[in-house]
Coordinates of C-alpha atoms in Angstrom, one line a residue:
Chain A
M1396 CA 0.0 0.0 0.0
M1397 CA 1.3 3.3 -1.0
P1398 CA 1.6 6.0 1.7
D1399 CA -0.5 9.0 1.3
P1400 CA 1.7 11.8 -0.1
S1401 CA -0.1 14.6 1.6
M1402 CA 1.7 16.1 4.6
S1403 CA -1.2 16.1 7.0
S1404 CA -1.5 12.3 7.1
W1405 CA 2.2 12.0 8.2
E1406 CA 2.1 14.6 10.9
P1407 CA -1.3 15.9 11.8
E1408 CA 0.2 18.7 14.0
I1409 CA 2.4 20.1 11.2
Q1410 CA 0.5 22.3 8.8
P1411 CA 1.6 24.7 6.1
R1412 CA 2.0 28.3 7.4
Q1413 CA -1.2 30.3 7.1
T1414 CA -1.1 33.1 4.6
L1415 CA -1.9 36.7 5.7
W1416 CA -5.4 36.5 4.3
Q1417 CA -6.2 33.3 6.2
R1418 CA -4.9 34.8 9.4
L1419 CA -7.0 38.0 8.9
D1420 CA -10.0 35.8 8.1
S1421 CA -9.8 33.6 11.2
G1422 CA -9.1 36.7 13.3
L1423 CA -12.2 38.4 12.0
R1424 CA -14.2 35.2 12.8
H1425 CA -13.0 35.4 16.4
L1426 CA -13.8 39.1 16.6
L1427 CA -17.3 38.8 15.0
P1428 CA -19.3 38.7 18.3
S1429 CA -17.3 41.5 19.9
L1430 CA -17.7 43.6 16.8
F1431 CA -21.5 42.9 16.8
I1432 CA -21.7 44.1 20.4
A1433 CA -19.6 47.2 19.8
L1434 CA -21.8 48.1 16.8
A1435 CA -25.0 47.5 18.9
I1436 CA -23.6 49.8 21.6
I1437 CA -22.8 52.6 19.1
V1438 CA -26.2 52.2 17.3
F1439 CA -28.2 52.2 20.5
S1440 CA -26.4 55.2 22.0
A1441 CA -26.9 57.2 18.8
P1442 CA -29.5 59.9 18.9
I1443 CA -32.0 57.8 17.0
P1444 CA -35.5 57.5 18.3
L1445 CA -35.6 53.8 19.0
P1446 CA -38.3 52.8 21.5
G1447 CA -36.9 51.5 24.7
S1448 CA -33.3 51.7 23.5
A1449 CA -32.0 52.3 27.1
E1450 CA -33.3 48.9 28.2
L1451 CA -32.8 47.0 25.0
L1452 CA -29.1 47.6 24.7
P1453 CA -28.1 45.8 28.0
A1454 CA -30.6 43.0 27.1
I1455 CA -28.9 42.4 23.7
V1456 CA -25.4 42.6 25.2
I1457 CA -26.1 40.2 28.0
A1458 CA -27.8 37.7 25.7
T1459 CA -25.0 37.8 23.2
V1460 CA -22.3 37.5 25.8
F1461 CA -24.1 34.5 27.3
F1462 CA -24.6 32.7 24.0
W1463 CA -21.1 33.0 22.7
S1464 CA -19.5 32.3 26.1
F1465 CA -21.0 28.9 26.3
W1466 CA -21.2 27.9 22.6
R1467 CA -17.9 29.3 21.4
P1468 CA -15.7 30.9 24.1
S1469 CA -12.9 31.5 21.6
G1470 CA -15.2 34.2 20.0
M1471 CA -15.8 35.8 23.4
P1472 CA -12.7 35.9 25.5
S1473 CA -12.8 37.4 29.0
L1474 CA -10.7 40.4 28.0
A1475 CA -13.2 41.3 25.2
V1476 CA -16.1 41.1 27.6
F1477 CA -14.3 43.4 30.0
V1478 CA -13.4 46.0 27.3
L1479 CA -17.0 45.9 25.9
G1480 CA -18.5 46.4 29.3
L1481 CA -16.2 49.3 30.0
F1482 CA -17.1 50.8 26.6
M1483 CA -20.8 50.5 27.4
D1484 CA -20.3 52.2 30.7
L1485 CA -18.3 55.0 29.0
V1486 CA -20.9 55.6 26.4
G1487 CA -23.9 55.2 28.7
F1488 CA -24.6 56.9 32.1
A1489 CA -24.2 53.9 34.4
P1490 CA -21.5 54.1 37.1
L1491 CA -18.2 53.2 35.5
G1492 CA -17.3 49.5 35.7
V1493 CA -20.7 48.2 36.7
S1494 CA -21.6 46.8 33.3
A1495 CA -18.1 45.3 33.0
F1496 CA -18.5 43.5 36.3
I1497 CA -21.9 42.2 35.6
L1498 CA -21.0 41.0 32.0
L1499 CA -17.9 39.3 33.4
L1500 CA -20.1 37.4 36.0
V1501 CA -22.5 36.3 33.2
H1502 CA -19.6 35.3 31.0
G1503 CA -18.0 33.3 33.9
V1504 CA -21.2 31.4 34.8
A1505 CA -21.8 30.5 31.1
F1506 CA -18.2 29.6 30.6
Y1507 CA -17.9 27.3 33.6
A1508 CA -21.3 25.7 33.1
R1509 CA -21.0 25.2 29.4
F1510 CA -20.4 21.5 29.4
G1511 CA -23.6 21.0 31.5
L1512 CA -25.6 23.5 29.4
M1513 CA -24.7 22.0 26.0
R1514 CA -26.4 18.8 26.9
L1515 CA -29.7 20.5 27.8
H1516 CA -32.7 21.2 25.6
F1517 CA -33.0 24.7 24.2
L1518 CA -36.0 25.6 26.5
L1519 CA -34.0 24.6 29.6
V1520 CA -31.1 26.7 28.5
W1521 CA -33.5 29.5 28.0
A1522 CA -34.8 29.0 31.6
V1523 CA -31.3 29.1 33.0
F1524 CA -30.5 32.2 31.0
S1525 CA -33.8 33.8 32.3
L1526 CA -32.7 33.2 35.9
L1527 CA -29.2 34.5 35.1
A1528 CA -30.5 37.6 33.3
T1529 CA -32.9 38.5 36.1
A1530 CA -30.2 38.1 38.6
A1531 CA -27.9 40.3 36.5
C1532 CA -30.6 43.0 36.2
M1533 CA -31.3 42.9 39.9
L1534 CA -27.6 43.2 40.7
Q1535 CA -27.3 46.2 38.4
W1536 CA -30.3 47.8 40.1
G1537 CA -28.8 47.0 43.5
L1538 CA -25.4 48.5 42.6
A1539 CA -27.1 51.6 41.1
C1540 CA -29.1 52.0 44.4
L1541 CA -25.9 51.6 46.4
F1542 CA -24.0 54.3 44.5
R1543 CA -26.9 56.8 44.5
L1544 CA -27.6 56.0 48.2
H1545 CA -31.3 55.8 47.8
M1546 CA -33.9 53.3 46.6
L1547 CA -34.5 53.6 42.8
D1548 CA -37.7 52.6 41.0
M1549 CA -37.6 48.9 40.3
A1550 CA -39.8 48.9 37.2
P1551 CA -37.0 49.7 34.7
A1552 CA -34.9 46.8 36.0
L1553 CA -37.8 44.4 35.7
F1554 CA -38.5 45.7 32.2
E1555 CA -34.9 45.2 31.3
S1556 CA -34.9 41.6 32.6
F1557 CA -38.0 40.8 30.6
L1558 CA -36.4 42.3 27.5
C1559 CA -33.4 40.1 28.1
I1560 CA -35.5 37.0 28.3
G1561 CA -37.5 37.9 25.3
V1562 CA -34.5 38.9 23.1
Y1563 CA -32.6 35.6 23.7
P1564 CA -34.5 33.3 21.3
P1565 CA -34.3 35.5 18.2
L1566 CA -30.7 36.3 18.9
S1567 CA -29.8 32.7 19.5
A1568 CA -31.5 31.8 16.2
L1569 CA -29.5 34.4 14.4
F1570 CA -26.2 33.3 16.0
S1571 CA -26.9 29.6 15.2
W1572 CA -27.4 30.6 11.6
V1573 CA -24.0 32.5 11.7
F1574 CA -22.3 29.4 13.2
R1575 CA -23.6 27.2 10.5
M1576 CA -22.5 29.6 7.8
L1577 CA -19.0 29.9 9.3
D1578 CA -18.7 26.1 9.6
D1579 CA -19.9 25.5 6.0
E1580 CA -17.2 28.0 4.9
E1581 CA -14.5 26.2 6.9
D1582 CA -15.6 22.8 5.4
A1583 CA -15.6 24.1 1.9
Chain B
M23 CA 6.7 34.6 23.0
I24 CA 7.9 33.3 26.3
P25 CA 8.1 29.5 26.2
V26 CA 5.9 28.3 29.1
S27 CA 4.6 24.8 29.7
I28 CA 1.1 23.8 29.0
Q29 CA 0.2 23.5 32.7
V30 CA 1.4 27.0 33.4
R31 CA -0.5 28.4 30.4
Q32 CA -3.7 26.7 31.6
A33 CA -3.3 28.0 35.1
L34 CA -2.7 31.5 33.7
G35 CA -5.9 31.1 31.6
K36 CA -7.9 30.3 34.6
L37 CA -6.6 33.3 36.4
V38 CA -7.6 35.8 33.7
L39 CA -11.3 35.9 34.6
P40 CA -10.9 36.5 38.4
L41 CA -8.2 39.1 37.7
L42 CA -10.5 40.9 35.3
L43 CA -13.4 40.7 37.9
L44 CA -11.1 42.3 40.5
L45 CA -10.0 44.9 37.9
S46 CA -13.6 45.8 37.2
I47 CA -14.3 46.2 40.9
G48 CA -11.3 48.4 41.1
V49 CA -12.6 50.5 38.2
I50 CA -16.0 50.9 40.0
I51 CA -14.3 52.1 43.2
G52 CA -11.9 54.3 41.3
A53 CA -14.6 55.9 39.3
Q54 CA -16.6 56.6 42.5
A55 CA -13.5 58.0 44.2
D56 CA -12.5 60.3 41.2
K57 CA -15.6 61.3 39.4
P58 CA -14.1 64.1 37.3
L59 CA -11.7 61.6 35.8
A60 CA -14.5 59.3 34.9
D61 CA -16.5 62.2 33.4
R62 CA -13.4 63.2 31.3
A63 CA -13.0 59.6 30.0
R64 CA -16.7 59.6 29.1
M65 CA -16.3 62.9 27.2
Y66 CA -13.3 61.5 25.3
V67 CA -15.3 58.5 24.2
A68 CA -18.2 60.7 23.2
D69 CA -16.0 63.0 21.2
A70 CA -14.5 60.1 19.3
L71 CA -17.9 58.6 18.6
A72 CA -19.5 62.0 17.6
P73 CA -18.8 61.7 13.9
L74 CA -20.3 58.2 13.8
W75 CA -23.4 59.4 15.6
S76 CA -23.8 62.4 13.3
L77 CA -23.4 60.1 10.3
M78 CA -26.1 57.9 11.6
S79 CA -28.6 60.6 12.4
G80 CA -27.9 62.2 9.0
T81 CA -28.6 58.9 7.3
Q82 CA -31.8 58.6 9.4
E83 CA -32.9 62.1 8.3
H84 CA -32.2 61.2 4.7
V85 CA -34.3 58.1 4.9
L86 CA -37.1 60.0 6.6
T87 CA -37.0 62.7 3.9
M88 CA -37.0 60.0 1.2
T89 CA -40.0 58.1 2.6
E90 CA -41.8 61.4 3.0
N91 CA -41.1 62.3 -0.6
L92 CA -42.3 58.9 -1.7
R93 CA -45.5 59.3 0.3
E94 CA -45.9 62.8 -1.2
A95 CA -45.5 61.3 -4.7
G96 CA -48.3 58.8 -3.9
R97 CA -50.5 61.6 -2.7
L98 CA -49.8 63.5 -5.9
A99 CA -50.7 60.5 -8.0
R100 CA -54.0 60.1 -6.2
E101 CA -54.7 63.8 -6.6
N102 CA -53.8 63.6 -10.3
A103 CA -56.3 60.7 -10.8
R104 CA -59.0 62.6 -9.0
L105 CA -58.4 65.7 -11.1
K106 CA -58.4 63.7 -14.3
T107 CA -61.9 62.3 -13.5
E108 CA -63.1 65.7 -12.4
N109 CA -61.7 67.2 -15.7
E110 CA -63.6 64.6 -17.7
N111 CA -66.7 65.4 -15.8
L112 CA -66.2 69.1 -16.4
R113 CA -65.6 68.6 -20.1
R114 CA -69.0 66.9 -20.3
W115 CA -70.5 69.9 -18.5
Y116 CA -68.7 72.3 -20.9
D117 CA -70.3 70.5 -23.8
V118 CA -73.7 70.7 -22.1
A119 CA -73.2 74.4 -21.5
V120 CA -72.2 75.2 -25.0
S121 CA -75.1 73.3 -26.5
L122 CA -77.5 75.0 -24.0
T123 CA -76.1 78.4 -25.0
R124 CA -76.6 77.7 -28.6
E125 CA -80.2 76.5 -28.0
N126 CA -80.9 79.6 -25.9
D127 CA -79.6 81.8 -28.7
S128 CA -81.6 80.1 -31.3
L129 CA -84.8 80.2 -29.2
K130 CA -84.2 83.9 -28.5
T131 CA -83.8 84.5 -32.2
A132 CA -87.0 82.6 -32.9
L133 CA -88.9 84.7 -30.3
H134 CA -87.5 88.0 -31.6
W135 CA -86.0 88.7 -28.1
I136 CA -85.2 92.3 -27.4
P137 CA -81.7 92.3 -25.8
E138 CA -81.3 94.0 -22.5
P139 CA -78.9 97.0 -22.5
A140 CA -75.6 96.2 -21.0
P141 CA -75.4 98.0 -17.7
A142 CA -72.7 100.6 -17.2
F143 CA -70.6 100.2 -14.1
V144 CA -67.7 101.7 -12.2
T145 CA -65.5 100.0 -9.7
G146 CA -64.2 101.7 -6.6
R147 CA -62.2 101.0 -3.5
V148 CA -64.0 100.8 -0.3
V149 CA -62.8 102.9 2.6
A150 CA -64.0 102.4 6.1
D151 CA -67.1 104.5 7.0
S152 CA -67.0 106.5 10.2
G153 CA -70.1 108.4 11.0
G154 CA -73.3 108.7 9.1
I155 CA -76.8 107.7 10.1
Y156 CA -76.4 104.0 9.2
A157 CA -74.8 101.3 11.2
R158 CA -73.9 99.1 8.2
A159 CA -72.7 101.4 5.4
V160 CA -69.4 101.8 3.6
L161 CA -67.9 104.7 1.7
L162 CA -66.7 104.2 -1.8
V163 CA -64.1 106.3 -3.6
A164 CA -66.2 107.0 -6.7
G165 CA -68.7 109.8 -6.9
T166 CA -70.9 111.7 -9.3
E167 CA -67.9 112.6 -11.4
S168 CA -67.6 108.9 -12.2
G169 CA -71.3 108.6 -12.9
V170 CA -72.5 107.1 -9.6
Q171 CA -76.0 108.1 -8.8
V172 CA -78.3 107.6 -5.9
G173 CA -80.2 104.4 -6.2
N174 CA -77.4 102.5 -8.1
V175 CA -76.8 98.9 -7.1
A176 CA -73.5 97.9 -5.6
L177 CA -72.2 94.4 -6.2
A178 CA -69.4 92.6 -4.5
A179 CA -67.4 89.9 -6.2
N180 CA -70.1 87.3 -5.9
G181 CA -73.3 88.9 -4.7
L182 CA -75.3 91.9 -3.9
A183 CA -73.8 94.3 -1.3
G184 CA -76.1 97.3 -1.1
R185 CA -77.4 100.5 -2.7
V186 CA -76.0 104.0 -3.1
T187 CA -77.8 106.3 -0.8
E188 CA -75.7 109.5 -0.9
T189 CA -73.2 110.7 -3.4
G190 CA -70.5 113.3 -3.4
A191 CA -68.2 114.4 -6.2
H192 CA -65.6 111.8 -5.4
S193 CA -67.3 109.5 -2.9
A194 CA -70.5 107.6 -2.4
R195 CA -72.1 106.1 0.6
I196 CA -73.5 102.6 0.2
L197 CA -76.2 101.2 2.5
L198 CA -75.4 97.5 3.0
I199 CA -78.2 94.9 2.9
T200 CA -77.5 94.1 6.6
D201 CA -78.3 97.5 7.9
I202 CA -81.4 97.9 10.0
A203 CA -82.8 100.4 7.6
S204 CA -82.5 98.1 4.6
R205 CA -85.6 96.4 3.3
L206 CA -85.4 94.7 -0.1
P207 CA -88.0 92.9 -2.1
V208 CA -86.5 89.5 -2.9
M209 CA -87.5 86.3 -4.7
L210 CA -87.0 82.7 -3.5
E211 CA -85.5 81.1 -6.5
A212 CA -87.0 77.6 -6.1
S213 CA -90.6 78.6 -5.6
H214 CA -90.4 82.1 -7.3
A215 CA -92.3 83.3 -4.2
P216 CA -91.7 86.9 -3.1
A217 CA -90.5 87.9 0.3
I218 CA -88.9 90.9 2.0
M219 CA -85.4 90.8 3.3
V220 CA -85.0 92.9 6.4
G221 CA -81.6 93.9 7.8
D222 CA -81.2 93.9 11.5
N223 CA -77.5 95.0 11.9
S224 CA -76.5 91.3 12.3
P225 CA -74.4 89.6 9.6
M226 CA -77.5 87.7 8.3
P227 CA -80.6 89.7 7.4
R228 CA -84.0 88.1 8.1
L229 CA -86.7 87.0 5.6
M230 CA -90.2 88.3 6.3
Y231 CA -93.6 88.5 4.7
Y232 CA -93.3 85.3 2.6
A233 CA -96.4 83.4 1.7
Q234 CA -97.3 80.8 4.3
D235 CA -97.8 78.1 1.6
T236 CA -94.4 78.6 0.1
R237 CA -92.0 78.7 3.0
P238 CA -88.3 79.3 2.3
I239 CA -86.3 76.0 2.1
E240 CA -83.0 75.6 3.8
G241 CA -80.2 76.2 1.3
E242 CA -82.4 77.8 -1.3
R243 CA -80.9 80.7 -3.3
V244 CA -82.3 84.2 -2.8
V245 CA -82.2 86.7 -5.7
T246 CA -83.5 90.2 -6.1
S247 CA -87.0 90.8 -7.3
D248 CA -88.0 93.7 -9.6
Q249 CA -91.0 94.6 -7.6
A250 CA -91.2 98.4 -7.0
G251 CA -88.6 98.9 -9.7
A252 CA -85.6 99.4 -7.4
F253 CA -83.6 96.4 -8.6
P254 CA -83.4 94.3 -11.8
A255 CA -84.6 90.8 -11.2
G256 CA -82.2 87.9 -10.6
L257 CA -79.1 89.4 -8.9
P258 CA -77.8 86.8 -6.5
I259 CA -78.0 87.7 -2.8
G260 CA -77.4 84.6 -0.7
T261 CA -78.9 81.3 0.5
V262 CA -81.7 80.6 3.0
H263 CA -80.6 79.4 6.4
Y264 CA -82.8 78.7 9.5
V265 CA -81.2 79.9 12.7
S266 CA -84.2 78.5 14.6
P267 CA -87.5 76.9 13.5
G268 CA -89.7 79.6 11.9
R269 CA -86.9 82.2 11.7
P270 CA -85.3 82.1 8.2
V271 CA -82.4 84.3 7.5
V272 CA -80.3 84.9 4.4
A273 CA -76.6 84.1 4.4
P274 CA -75.2 86.6 1.9
F275 CA -72.7 85.5 -0.8
A276 CA -70.8 88.8 -0.4
Q277 CA -68.4 89.0 2.5
L278 CA -69.9 92.1 3.9
D279 CA -67.6 92.4 6.9
H280 CA -64.5 93.0 4.9
L281 CA -65.3 94.5 1.6
T282 CA -62.4 95.9 -0.5
L283 CA -63.8 96.6 -3.9
L284 CA -67.3 97.2 -5.1
R285 CA -68.8 97.6 -8.6
V286 CA -71.6 100.1 -8.8
F287 CA -74.0 99.3 -11.6
N288 CA -76.3 101.7 -13.3
F289 CA -79.1 99.5 -14.7
G290 CA -80.9 102.5 -16.1
R291 CA -84.1 101.8 -14.2
A292 CA -84.8 105.5 -14.0
Q293 CA -85.1 105.8 -17.7
I294 CA -87.9 103.2 -17.9
E295 CA -91.0 105.3 -17.8
P296 CA -94.2 103.2 -17.7
P297 CA -96.7 104.3 -20.3
E298 CA -99.6 106.5 -19.1
A299 CA -102.5 104.4 -17.9
P300 CA -105.7 105.7 -16.4
G301 CA -105.7 105.2 -12.6
H302 CA -102.0 104.5 -12.4
V303 CA -100.2 106.3 -9.6
P304 CA -96.6 106.9 -10.8
L305 CA -94.0 105.5 -8.4
T306 CA -91.3 108.2 -8.4
P307 CA -88.4 108.3 -6.0
Q308 CA -88.7 111.0 -3.4
K309 CA -86.5 113.8 -4.6
K310 CA -86.6 115.8 -1.5
S311 CA -84.1 114.4 1.0
L312 CA -85.2 113.9 4.6
E313 CA -84.1 116.9 6.7
L314 CA -83.0 115.6 10.1
P315 CA -82.3 118.3 12.7
L316 CA -79.7 116.1 14.2
K317 CA -77.8 115.9 10.9
S318 CA -77.7 119.6 10.5
L319 CA -76.5 119.9 14.0
L320 CA -73.7 117.4 13.4
G321 CA -72.9 119.1 10.1
Q322 CA -72.1 122.4 11.9
G323 CA -69.5 120.7 14.1

């Protein structure tokens, strides 16, 4: 039997050096979720009359961070989460660092529970996310109360958590479609 | 890159998240401690993003203007279709009018119709009236030098306005149909029934003395009648309106509260002399003007 002349069958670890274009391509693939969040932050902070944009932005960001942290952590590293949270605080009017802290907590929970979560049905994942999102919104509200030193109205926090829960299924459908497209391209 | 073993790299990887959490707590505390610094950082970010934001709002405005323009174009198309159908309709009516005019002309020729003399008229500017014995009267800048005579008929753009009561060399006073002293014989156009239009200083003169079996109908046109020989028949005055049951008034076509120009017509009624008939009492206008002591008193001052 003739040995296969291609290099990969001899030494699977040794591969030809990636070209500049390939490296740019894979880098962009890893940056895609972070770029999406950054774009969402810029769009929602723009002076465009979108209804409920103040509550919708954190909802989208939390759902995105959760989804990528447990399905593909390489696309959502901790450093990117920290930088995006800080950026959101700088653009918005929340106390500086609060969003970064909360997003890191969400990211950490999703990252460490991902092997358990991956085996669950979508509805169960959604339920877990709902609990996590509500906790995150409550924590944000609590921190805001703490820094202002008086009790704030709880309705916006509840509204934000409901938006979080509602925005998760469409976003996860969108990201699953993006996954499939990227995987198809890699296979091709 | 520093060569580190896989174990060390994994341990470092596990340390990144707690370190970043600690760092974010540090940022929170730092921002609370030094608020001006945090505000300055915010302003830097906002300054950097300002061009992007202005680009986005500009795009949004463009989109809004474009949709508005498209909607406007749709409205114009609808309006155009409506005008086209209306134009067709009007063209039909034009044909009807032309044929009716021809028929009218031929009928008049067949009947040996004597054409009415075209009335002479002058147009003058209305100036506000101050003083005088009437409450609703206007002063016209056209007098006897322009051929205006007492008893001439003043018409506004679309209806009767009043009659000339006094004339000067360059001015004439016109008694409007709304004055309390104005009583005109009129005709209800639908029933051809006579009535008297009585001014009461309000914008709508009343209708009185109409026959009880031909009551004025709401919206009916009211025109002048040639009874008593003061007016030619058929000058448009207004439409009937009931302010309350049993109290018909006339809504004049002419806008009597802000008149600017008036045409004064001389229909030449004075020249029409009825032939002598036995037992006929000639109806001549009273030449002698009424001497009011109050007026002469006022005239001295």
